[in-house]
CSV table of C-alpha atoms in Angstrom, one decimal:
chain,number,residue,atom,x,y,z
A,162,MET,CA,47.6,-59.6,23.0
A,163,GLN,CA,47.5,-56.8,25.5
A,164,PHE,CA,49.7,-58.9,27.8
A,165,LEU,CA,52.3,-59.2,25.0
A,166,ASN,CA,52.1,-55.5,24.3
A,167,ASN,CA,52.7,-54.7,28.0
A,168,ARG,CA,55.5,-57.1,28.1
A,169,ARG,CA,57.1,-55.6,25.0
A,170,SER,CA,57.0,-52.1,26.5
A,171,LEU,CA,58.6,-53.3,29.7
A,172,THR,CA,61.3,-55.1,27.8
A,173,CYS,CA,62.0,-52.0,25.8
A,174,GLY,CA,62.2,-50.0,29.0
A,175,SER,CA,64.6,-52.5,30.5
A,176,ARG,CA,66.7,-52.6,27.4
A,177,ALA,CA,66.9,-48.8,27.3
A,178,SER,CA,68.1,-48.8,30.9
A,179,HIS,CA,70.6,-51.5,30.1
A,180,ASP,CA,72.0,-49.7,27.1
A,181,ARG,CA,72.6,-46.6,29.1
A,182,GLY,CA,74.6,-48.5,31.6
A,183,PHE,CA,74.6,-47.8,35.3
A,184,ILE,CA,73.5,-44.2,35.1
A,185,ILE,CA,69.9,-45.1,34.6
A,186,GLY,CA,68.2,-46.6,37.5
A,187,GLY,CA,66.0,-49.6,36.7
A,188,PRO,CA,63.4,-50.3,34.1
A,189,PHE,CA,61.1,-47.6,32.9
A,190,THR,CA,57.7,-49.3,33.4
A,191,MET,CA,55.4,-46.9,31.6
A,192,SER,CA,54.1,-48.0,28.1
A,193,ASN,CA,55.9,-46.5,25.1
A,194,THR,CA,52.9,-44.3,24.2
A,195,THR,CA,52.5,-42.9,27.7
A,196,ASN,CA,56.3,-42.4,28.0
A,197,GLN,CA,56.4,-40.4,24.7
A,198,GLN,CA,53.5,-38.3,25.6
A,199,LEU,CA,55.0,-37.5,29.0
A,200,THR,CA,58.3,-36.7,27.6
A,201,ALA,CA,56.9,-34.4,24.9
A,202,SER,CA,54.6,-32.5,27.2
A,203,LEU,CA,56.4,-32.5,30.6
A,204,SER,CA,60.2,-32.9,30.2
A,205,SER,CA,61.1,-29.3,29.5
A,206,PRO,CA,58.7,-27.8,32.1
A,207,ILE,CA,59.9,-30.3,34.7
A,208,MET,CA,63.5,-29.5,34.1
A,209,ALA,CA,62.8,-25.8,34.3
A,210,LEU,CA,60.9,-26.2,37.6
A,211,PHE,CA,63.6,-28.4,39.2
A,212,PHE,CA,66.2,-25.9,37.9
A,213,VAL,CA,64.7,-22.9,39.8
A,214,THR,CA,64.0,-25.1,42.9
A,215,MET,CA,67.6,-26.1,43.1
A,216,PHE,CA,68.7,-22.6,42.3
A,217,ILE,CA,67.0,-21.1,45.3
A,218,ILE,CA,68.0,-23.9,47.7
A,219,GLY,CA,71.6,-23.7,46.4
A,220,THR,CA,71.6,-19.9,46.8
A,221,ASP,CA,70.6,-20.3,50.5
A,222,THR,CA,73.2,-23.1,51.0
A,223,PHE,CA,76.1,-21.1,49.6
A,224,ILE,CA,75.1,-17.6,50.6
A,225,VAL,CA,76.5,-17.7,54.2
A,226,SER,CA,80.1,-18.5,53.1
A,227,PRO,CA,80.9,-15.0,51.6
A,228,MET,CA,79.0,-13.4,54.5
A,229,LEU,CA,81.0,-15.0,57.3
A,230,PRO,CA,83.4,-12.0,57.7
A,231,THR,CA,80.4,-9.7,58.1
A,232,LEU,CA,78.5,-12.0,60.4
A,233,ARG,CA,81.6,-12.4,62.6
A,234,LYS,CA,81.5,-8.6,63.2
A,235,VAL,CA,77.7,-8.3,63.6
A,236,LEU,CA,77.4,-11.3,65.9
A,237,HIS,CA,80.7,-10.7,67.7
A,238,ILE,CA,81.8,-14.3,67.2
A,239,SER,CA,85.1,-16.0,66.5
A,240,ILE,CA,86.3,-17.6,63.3
A,241,GLU,CA,85.6,-21.1,64.7
A,242,GLN,CA,82.1,-20.1,65.7
A,243,SER,CA,81.3,-18.5,62.3
A,244,GLY,CA,81.9,-21.9,60.7
A,245,TRP,CA,79.0,-23.3,62.8
A,246,LEU,CA,76.5,-21.1,60.9
A,247,ILE,CA,77.3,-23.3,57.9
A,248,SER,CA,77.3,-26.5,60.0
A,249,ALA,CA,73.9,-25.6,61.5
A,250,TYR,CA,72.2,-25.8,58.1
A,251,ALA,CA,74.2,-29.0,57.3
A,252,LEU,CA,73.3,-30.6,60.7
A,253,GLY,CA,69.6,-30.0,60.2
A,254,TYR,CA,69.7,-31.3,56.7
A,255,ALA,CA,71.9,-34.3,57.3
A,256,LEU,CA,69.9,-35.6,60.3
A,257,PHE,CA,66.4,-35.2,59.0
A,258,ALA,CA,67.2,-36.4,55.4
A,259,LEU,CA,67.8,-39.9,56.9
A,260,ILE,CA,64.1,-40.0,57.9
A,261,ALA,CA,62.5,-37.8,55.2
A,262,GLY,CA,63.9,-39.8,52.3
A,263,PRO,CA,62.6,-43.3,53.2
A,264,LEU,CA,59.2,-41.8,54.3
A,265,SER,CA,58.8,-40.0,51.0
A,266,ASP,CA,59.2,-43.2,49.1
A,267,GLY,CA,55.6,-44.1,50.2
A,268,LEU,CA,54.1,-40.6,49.7
A,269,ASP,CA,53.3,-38.3,46.8
A,270,ARG,CA,56.6,-36.5,46.1
A,271,LYS,CA,54.8,-33.3,45.0
A,272,LEU,CA,53.3,-32.9,48.5
A,273,CYS,CA,56.6,-33.6,50.1
A,274,LEU,CA,58.3,-31.1,47.9
A,275,LEU,CA,55.7,-28.4,48.6
A,276,GLY,CA,55.8,-28.9,52.4
A,277,GLY,CA,59.5,-28.7,52.4
A,278,MET,CA,59.6,-25.5,50.3
A,279,ILE,CA,57.0,-23.7,52.5
A,280,GLY,CA,59.1,-24.4,55.6
A,281,PHE,CA,62.3,-23.5,53.8
A,282,SER,CA,61.0,-20.1,52.7
A,283,LEU,CA,59.7,-19.3,56.2
A,284,PHE,CA,62.8,-20.2,58.2
A,285,THR,CA,65.2,-18.6,55.7
A,286,ALA,CA,63.3,-15.3,56.0
A,287,LEU,CA,63.5,-15.6,59.8
A,288,CYS,CA,67.3,-15.8,59.6
A,289,GLY,CA,67.2,-12.1,58.7
A,290,SER,CA,65.1,-11.1,61.7
A,291,THR,CA,67.7,-11.7,64.5
A,292,THR,CA,71.1,-10.6,65.7
A,293,SER,CA,71.4,-13.5,68.1
A,294,PHE,CA,73.9,-16.2,67.2
A,295,SER,CA,71.7,-18.8,69.0
A,296,LEU,CA,68.6,-17.9,67.1
A,297,LEU,CA,70.4,-17.6,63.8
A,298,PHE,CA,71.9,-21.1,64.4
A,299,ALA,CA,68.4,-22.4,65.2
A,300,TYR,CA,66.8,-20.9,62.1
A,301,ARG,CA,69.6,-22.2,59.9
A,302,THR,CA,69.1,-25.6,61.3
A,303,LEU,CA,65.3,-25.5,60.7
A,304,ALA,CA,65.9,-24.3,57.1
A,305,GLY,CA,68.2,-27.2,56.6
A,306,ILE,CA,65.6,-29.6,57.9
A,307,CYS,CA,63.0,-28.3,55.4
A,308,ALA,CA,65.5,-28.4,52.5
A,309,ALA,CA,66.1,-32.0,53.5
A,310,ILE,CA,62.5,-32.7,52.8
A,311,ALA,CA,62.4,-30.8,49.5
A,312,THR,CA,65.7,-31.6,47.7
A,313,PRO,CA,65.6,-35.4,47.6
A,314,GLN,CA,62.2,-35.2,45.8
A,315,VAL,CA,63.9,-33.4,42.9
A,316,TRP,CA,66.5,-36.1,42.4
A,317,ALA,CA,64.1,-39.0,43.1
A,318,SER,CA,61.3,-37.6,40.8
A,319,ILE,CA,63.5,-37.2,37.7
A,320,PRO,CA,63.6,-41.0,36.9
A,321,GLN,CA,59.8,-41.1,37.4
A,322,LEU,CA,58.9,-38.2,35.2
A,323,VAL,CA,61.6,-38.2,32.5
A,324,ALA,CA,62.3,-40.8,29.8
A,325,PRO,CA,65.4,-43.0,30.4
A,326,GLN,CA,67.5,-41.4,27.7
A,327,LYS,CA,66.9,-37.9,29.2
A,328,ILE,CA,67.7,-38.7,32.8
A,329,VAL,CA,71.3,-37.5,32.7
A,330,LYS,CA,70.2,-34.3,30.9
A,331,ALA,CA,67.5,-33.7,33.5
A,332,MET,CA,69.9,-34.3,36.4
A,333,GLY,CA,72.3,-32.0,34.6
A,334,ALA,CA,69.6,-29.3,34.6
A,335,ALA,CA,69.0,-29.7,38.3
A,336,THR,CA,72.8,-29.5,38.9
A,337,ALA,CA,72.8,-26.4,36.7
A,338,GLY,CA,70.4,-24.8,39.2
A,339,LEU,CA,73.0,-25.3,41.9
A,340,ALA,CA,75.7,-23.9,39.5
A,341,VAL,CA,73.6,-20.8,38.6
A,342,SER,CA,72.9,-20.2,42.3
A,343,GLN,CA,76.7,-19.7,42.7
A,344,CYS,CA,77.0,-17.9,39.4
A,345,LEU,CA,74.1,-15.4,40.0
A,346,GLY,CA,72.4,-16.0,43.3
A,347,VAL,CA,75.4,-15.8,45.6
A,348,PRO,CA,76.9,-12.7,44.0
A,349,LEU,CA,73.6,-11.0,44.0
A,350,GLY,CA,73.1,-12.0,47.6
A,351,SER,CA,76.6,-10.6,48.4
A,352,LEU,CA,75.7,-7.3,46.7
A,353,LEU,CA,72.5,-7.1,48.8
A,354,ALA,CA,74.5,-7.9,51.9
A,355,ALA,CA,76.8,-5.0,51.2
A,356,SER,CA,73.8,-2.7,52.1
A,357,ASN,CA,72.4,-4.9,54.8
A,358,TRP,CA,73.2,-8.4,55.7
A,359,ARG,CA,69.5,-9.2,56.4
A,360,PHE,CA,68.4,-8.6,52.8
A,361,PRO,CA,69.7,-11.8,51.2
A,362,PHE,CA,67.7,-13.9,53.7
A,363,TYR,CA,64.5,-11.9,53.0
A,364,ALA,CA,65.0,-12.1,49.3
A,365,ILE,CA,65.6,-15.9,49.3
A,366,GLY,CA,62.6,-16.5,51.6
A,367,ILE,CA,60.2,-14.5,49.4
A,368,THR,CA,61.5,-16.0,46.1
A,369,ALA,CA,61.3,-19.5,47.5
A,370,LEU,CA,57.6,-18.9,48.4
A,371,LEU,CA,56.9,-17.7,44.9
A,372,ILE,CA,58.6,-20.8,43.4
A,373,THR,CA,56.5,-23.0,45.8
A,374,ILE,CA,53.3,-21.4,44.4
A,375,VAL,CA,54.4,-22.2,40.8
A,376,LEU,CA,55.3,-25.8,41.8
A,377,ALA,CA,51.8,-26.2,43.3
A,378,LEU,CA,50.2,-25.0,40.1
A,379,LYS,CA,52.3,-26.7,37.4
A,380,LEU,CA,54.0,-29.8,38.8
A,381,PRO,CA,52.0,-33.0,38.2
A,382,SER,CA,51.2,-35.4,41.0
A,383,ILE,CA,54.1,-37.9,41.6
A,384,PRO,CA,52.6,-40.9,43.4
A,385,PRO,CA,54.8,-43.5,45.1
A,386,THR,CA,56.2,-46.3,42.9
A,387,THR,CA,55.5,-48.8,45.6
A,388,LYS,CA,52.2,-49.5,47.5
A,389,ASN,CA,54.1,-50.1,50.7
A,390,ARG,CA,54.1,-47.0,52.8
A,391,SER,CA,57.2,-46.4,54.9
A,392,SER,CA,57.0,-45.8,58.6
A,393,LEU,CA,59.5,-45.0,61.3
A,394,GLY,CA,59.6,-48.7,62.3
A,395,SER,CA,60.6,-49.7,58.8
A,396,LEU,CA,63.5,-47.3,58.4
A,397,LYS,CA,66.0,-49.7,60.0
A,398,GLN,CA,65.1,-52.4,57.5
A,399,GLN,CA,65.3,-50.0,54.6
A,400,TYR,CA,68.8,-48.9,55.4
A,401,ARG,CA,69.8,-52.4,56.2
A,402,THR,CA,68.7,-53.5,52.7
A,403,LEU,CA,70.3,-50.4,51.1
A,404,PHE,CA,73.7,-51.3,52.6
A,405,SER,CA,73.4,-55.0,52.1
A,406,ARG,CA,75.4,-54.5,48.9
A,407,ARG,CA,79.1,-53.9,49.4
A,408,SER,CA,79.2,-51.7,46.3
A,409,THR,CA,76.6,-49.4,47.8
A,410,VAL,CA,78.8,-48.9,50.9
A,411,THR,CA,81.8,-48.3,48.7
A,412,ALA,CA,80.0,-45.8,46.5
A,413,PHE,CA,78.7,-43.7,49.5
A,414,LEU,CA,82.1,-43.7,51.1
A,415,GLY,CA,83.7,-42.3,47.9
A,416,TYR,CA,80.9,-39.7,47.7
A,417,PHE,CA,81.4,-38.7,51.3
A,418,LEU,CA,85.1,-38.2,50.8
A,419,TYR,CA,84.5,-36.1,47.7
A,420,GLN,CA,82.0,-33.8,49.5
A,421,LEU,CA,84.2,-33.6,52.6
A,422,GLY,CA,87.0,-32.2,50.5
A,423,THR,CA,84.8,-29.9,48.5
A,424,PHE,CA,83.0,-28.2,51.4
A,425,SER,CA,86.0,-28.0,53.7
A,426,THR,CA,87.6,-25.5,51.3
A,427,PHE,CA,84.3,-23.8,50.3
A,428,SER,CA,83.3,-23.2,53.9
A,429,TYR,CA,86.3,-21.0,54.6
A,430,LEU,CA,86.8,-19.5,51.1
A,431,GLY,CA,85.2,-16.2,52.2
A,432,ASN,CA,87.3,-16.0,55.3
A,433,TRP,CA,90.5,-16.7,53.3
A,434,LEU,CA,89.8,-14.1,50.6
A,435,ALA,CA,89.1,-11.5,53.3
A,436,ASP,CA,92.1,-12.3,55.5
A,437,ASP,CA,94.7,-13.0,52.8
A,438,PHE,CA,93.6,-10.8,49.9
A,439,SER,CA,91.5,-8.1,51.8
A,440,LEU,CA,88.4,-8.8,49.6
A,441,ASN,CA,85.2,-7.3,50.8
A,442,VAL,CA,81.8,-9.0,50.5
A,443,GLN,CA,81.1,-7.6,47.0
A,444,GLN,CA,84.5,-8.7,45.7
A,445,THR,CA,84.1,-12.1,47.2
A,446,GLY,CA,80.7,-12.4,45.4
A,447,LEU,CA,82.5,-11.6,42.1
A,448,PHE,CA,85.1,-14.3,42.8
A,449,ILE,CA,82.3,-16.8,43.4
A,450,LEU,CA,80.6,-15.6,40.2
A,451,GLY,CA,83.6,-17.2,38.3
A,452,PHE,CA,83.2,-20.3,40.4
A,453,GLY,CA,79.5,-20.5,39.5
A,454,ILE,CA,80.1,-19.9,35.8
A,455,GLY,CA,82.6,-22.8,35.8
A,456,ASN,CA,80.1,-25.1,37.6
A,457,LEU,CA,77.3,-24.2,35.2
A,458,ALA,CA,79.6,-24.9,32.2
A,459,GLY,CA,80.4,-28.3,33.7
A,460,SER,CA,76.8,-29.2,34.2
A,461,ILE,CA,76.0,-28.3,30.6
A,462,LEU,CA,78.9,-30.2,29.1
A,463,VAL,CA,78.6,-33.4,31.2
A,464,SER,CA,76.3,-35.4,29.0
A,465,LYS,CA,78.5,-34.7,25.9
A,466,VAL,CA,81.7,-35.5,27.7
A,467,GLU,CA,80.3,-38.6,29.3
A,468,ARG,CA,79.2,-39.9,25.9
A,469,THR,CA,82.7,-39.2,24.4
A,470,LEU,CA,84.9,-40.5,27.2
A,471,GLY,CA,82.7,-42.8,29.1
A,472,ILE,CA,81.8,-42.4,32.8
A,473,ARG,CA,84.9,-43.9,34.3
A,474,ARG,CA,87.3,-41.6,32.3
A,475,THR,CA,85.1,-38.6,32.9
A,476,VAL,CA,85.1,-39.1,36.7
A,477,THR,CA,88.9,-39.8,36.7
A,478,SER,CA,89.7,-36.7,34.5
A,479,SER,CA,87.4,-34.5,36.7
A,480,LEU,CA,89.0,-35.5,40.0
A,481,LEU,CA,92.6,-35.3,38.6
A,482,GLY,CA,91.8,-31.9,37.2
A,483,MET,CA,90.5,-30.6,40.5
A,484,ILE,CA,93.6,-31.8,42.3
A,485,ALA,CA,95.8,-30.1,39.8
A,486,MET,CA,94.0,-26.8,40.1
A,487,TYR,CA,94.2,-26.9,43.9
A,488,VAL,CA,98.0,-27.1,43.6
A,489,ILE,CA,97.7,-23.7,41.7
A,490,VAL,CA,95.4,-22.3,44.4
A,491,ILE,CA,97.9,-22.9,47.3
A,492,THR,CA,100.9,-21.8,45.3
A,493,GLY,CA,99.5,-18.8,43.5
A,494,LYS,CA,99.8,-15.3,44.7
A,495,ASP,CA,97.6,-13.4,42.3
A,496,VAL,CA,93.9,-13.5,43.1
A,497,ILE,CA,92.8,-13.3,39.5
A,498,PHE,CA,95.0,-16.3,38.6
A,499,ILE,CA,93.6,-18.1,41.6
A,500,SER,CA,90.0,-17.2,40.5
A,501,VAL,CA,90.6,-18.9,37.1
A,502,ALA,CA,91.9,-22.0,38.8
A,503,TYR,CA,88.8,-22.0,41.0
A,504,ALA,CA,86.5,-21.6,38.0
A,505,LEU,CA,88.2,-24.7,36.5
A,506,ILE,CA,87.7,-26.6,39.7
A,507,ALA,CA,84.0,-25.7,39.5
A,508,LEU,CA,83.8,-26.9,35.9
A,509,PHE,CA,85.2,-30.3,36.8
A,510,GLY,CA,82.9,-30.4,39.8
A,511,GLY,CA,79.9,-29.5,37.6
A,512,MET,CA,80.6,-32.5,35.4
A,513,LEU,CA,81.3,-34.8,38.3
A,514,PHE,CA,78.3,-34.3,40.5
A,515,PRO,CA,75.5,-35.6,38.3
A,516,LEU,CA,77.5,-38.6,37.4
A,517,LEU,CA,78.1,-39.5,41.0
A,518,MET,CA,74.4,-38.9,41.8
A,519,GLY,CA,73.4,-41.1,38.9
A,520,THR,CA,75.8,-43.8,40.2
A,521,LEU,CA,74.2,-43.8,43.6
A,522,GLN,CA,70.7,-43.8,42.2
A,523,LYS,CA,71.6,-47.0,40.2
A,524,GLU,CA,72.5,-48.8,43.4
A,525,GLN,CA,68.8,-49.1,44.5
A,526,PRO,CA,66.5,-48.2,41.6
A,527,TYR,CA,63.3,-49.0,43.7
A,528,ALA,CA,64.3,-46.8,46.6
A,529,ARG,CA,65.3,-43.6,44.8
A,530,GLY,CA,63.9,-41.4,47.5
A,531,THR,CA,66.0,-43.1,50.2
A,532,VAL,CA,69.1,-43.0,48.0
A,533,ALA,CA,68.7,-39.4,47.1
A,534,ALA,CA,68.0,-38.4,50.7
A,535,LEU,CA,71.0,-40.4,51.9
A,536,ALA,CA,73.2,-38.9,49.3
A,537,ASN,CA,72.2,-35.4,50.3
A,538,SER,CA,72.5,-36.3,54.0
A,539,THR,CA,76.0,-37.6,53.3
A,540,MET,CA,76.8,-34.4,51.6
A,541,TYR,CA,75.7,-32.3,54.5
A,542,PHE,CA,77.3,-34.5,57.1
A,543,ALA,CA,80.5,-33.9,55.1
A,544,THR,CA,79.7,-30.2,55.1
A,545,MET,CA,79.2,-30.1,58.8
A,546,LEU,CA,82.4,-32.2,59.5
A,547,GLY,CA,84.4,-30.4,56.9
A,548,SER,CA,83.5,-26.9,58.1
A,549,ALA,CA,84.3,-27.9,61.7
A,550,LEU,CA,87.6,-29.4,60.8
A,551,ALA,CA,88.4,-26.6,58.4
A,552,GLY,CA,87.9,-24.1,61.2
A,553,GLU,CA,90.4,-25.8,63.4
A,554,LEU,CA,92.9,-26.1,60.6
A,555,TYR,CA,92.4,-22.5,59.5
A,556,ALA,CA,92.8,-21.0,63.0
A,557,ARG,CA,95.5,-23.3,64.5
A,558,PHE,CA,97.6,-24.6,61.7
A,559,ALA,CA,98.8,-23.4,58.2
A,560,GLY,CA,95.6,-21.5,57.4
A,561,PHE,CA,93.8,-22.2,54.1
A,562,SER,CA,96.7,-24.2,52.6
A,563,SER,CA,96.2,-26.9,55.3
A,564,ILE,CA,92.5,-27.1,54.3
A,565,VAL,CA,93.4,-27.5,50.6
A,566,ILE,CA,95.9,-30.2,51.3
A,567,GLY,CA,93.2,-32.1,53.2
A,568,THR,CA,90.9,-31.6,50.2
A,569,MET,CA,93.4,-33.0,47.8
A,570,LEU,CA,93.8,-36.1,50.0
A,571,CYS,CA,90.1,-36.6,50.1
A,572,TYR,CA,89.8,-36.4,46.3
A,573,THR,CA,92.6,-38.8,45.8
A,574,ALA,CA,90.9,-41.4,48.1
A,575,SER,CA,87.6,-40.8,46.3
A,576,LEU,CA,89.3,-41.3,42.9
A,577,ILE,CA,90.7,-44.6,43.9
A,578,ILE,CA,87.3,-45.8,45.2
A,579,PHE,CA,85.3,-44.8,42.1
A,580,ARG,CA,87.8,-46.1,39.6
A,581,GLY,CA,87.6,-49.5,41.3
A,582,LEU,CA,83.8,-49.4,41.6
A,583,LEU,CA,83.2,-48.3,38.0
A,584,HIS,CA,85.7,-50.8,36.6
A,585,ASN,CA,83.8,-53.6,38.4
A,586,ARG,CA,80.5,-52.4,37.0
A,587,ARG,CA,81.9,-52.2,33.5
A,588,THR,CA,83.1,-55.7,33.8
A,589,VAL,CA,79.6,-56.9,34.9
A,590,ILE,CA,77.9,-55.2,32.0
A,591,ASP,CA,80.4,-56.6,29.5
A,592,GLN,CA,79.9,-60.1,30.9
A,593,ALA,CA,76.1,-59.7,30.6
A,594,ASN,CA,76.4,-58.5,27.0
A,595,GLY,CA,78.6,-61.5,26.2
A,596,ALA,CA,76.2,-63.9,27.8
A,597,ALA,CA,73.4,-62.4,25.8
């Protein structure tokens, strides 16, 4: 009888995952009673903890962009060199995430998260202690490495701690943390930087340490879902298995193109606003405030929109909307009008990001840490490459307009890829339902 009860609970979990389509990654293997108790007692606190974690990491990720004009003067560096301060963080993150993700699949995710956050708080604070470009580059790289340890644990832990029907909502909450970091964290950091450029780094470092303490006290243990511990020797096999499916390669290519376009423009947004519209750091922070509000709104609306339109139409509408708004950005002359267009770009992006992350998670439901780390690594490789290419385009060609055109081309290619991928998945699900 116990065997039948267990089997029934597994079947219900699998059916819930199947009914939700491809957003949900794999069967939820807890019993129904345990699942309900966990959802009732932990879902809201977990979402809150992951929200503030992504908020502080997102603030650190985005804070440098509006500060680039100031850092160019303080460090006596060129426009091209200033872009490498963004690339430094991205480089550390992208390289180390490839190792940290697979290794974390065999470890307690809480311990990985805490270790990453401690290092993140330390090296971010150290960024405010130097006026050397080389040292600042090194500290940003190390902060990126620590963020690469912490961030994947958030995305990978959600399917383990949250009931299947709440996974999209939980991922939306984590995405909202990134959105609010742009909405509140970056503008506040910009205001602090107006007094002294060091203050934002100190504030982020101290706040990250306080969040780490709360995580240590409140977050439950998150043991690995597999008994096999990963090692450096097994990494090659893990990635070979991950990319053995053609759809996985296609999905990550589309995701890379999307992030390449996104961070190419964002990396030089501060420089463009300062050079073309003479905005100072505080005014740039207010501009990004509108961007963050749009992103937050998108992350809140995504679950409702996805239920109404379906995932394929939501992804299509979001990318087309972003392309249309970028046409307004490069043709507009009024900074307020452009700020509204950017807020709408952020709204579409806020809806798009959790759906793309859920798509990638579904590719390998039993290696979520690896998938989450690779997704974040892909994003930061795109950031590094995008900021480097954007610097060359900005300095040597048609300025910010050339960057925007490149972004629109990346979005178009990503749209074609995801429409094809999601159409194929819908077909497979319909065939399975018909066979049943």
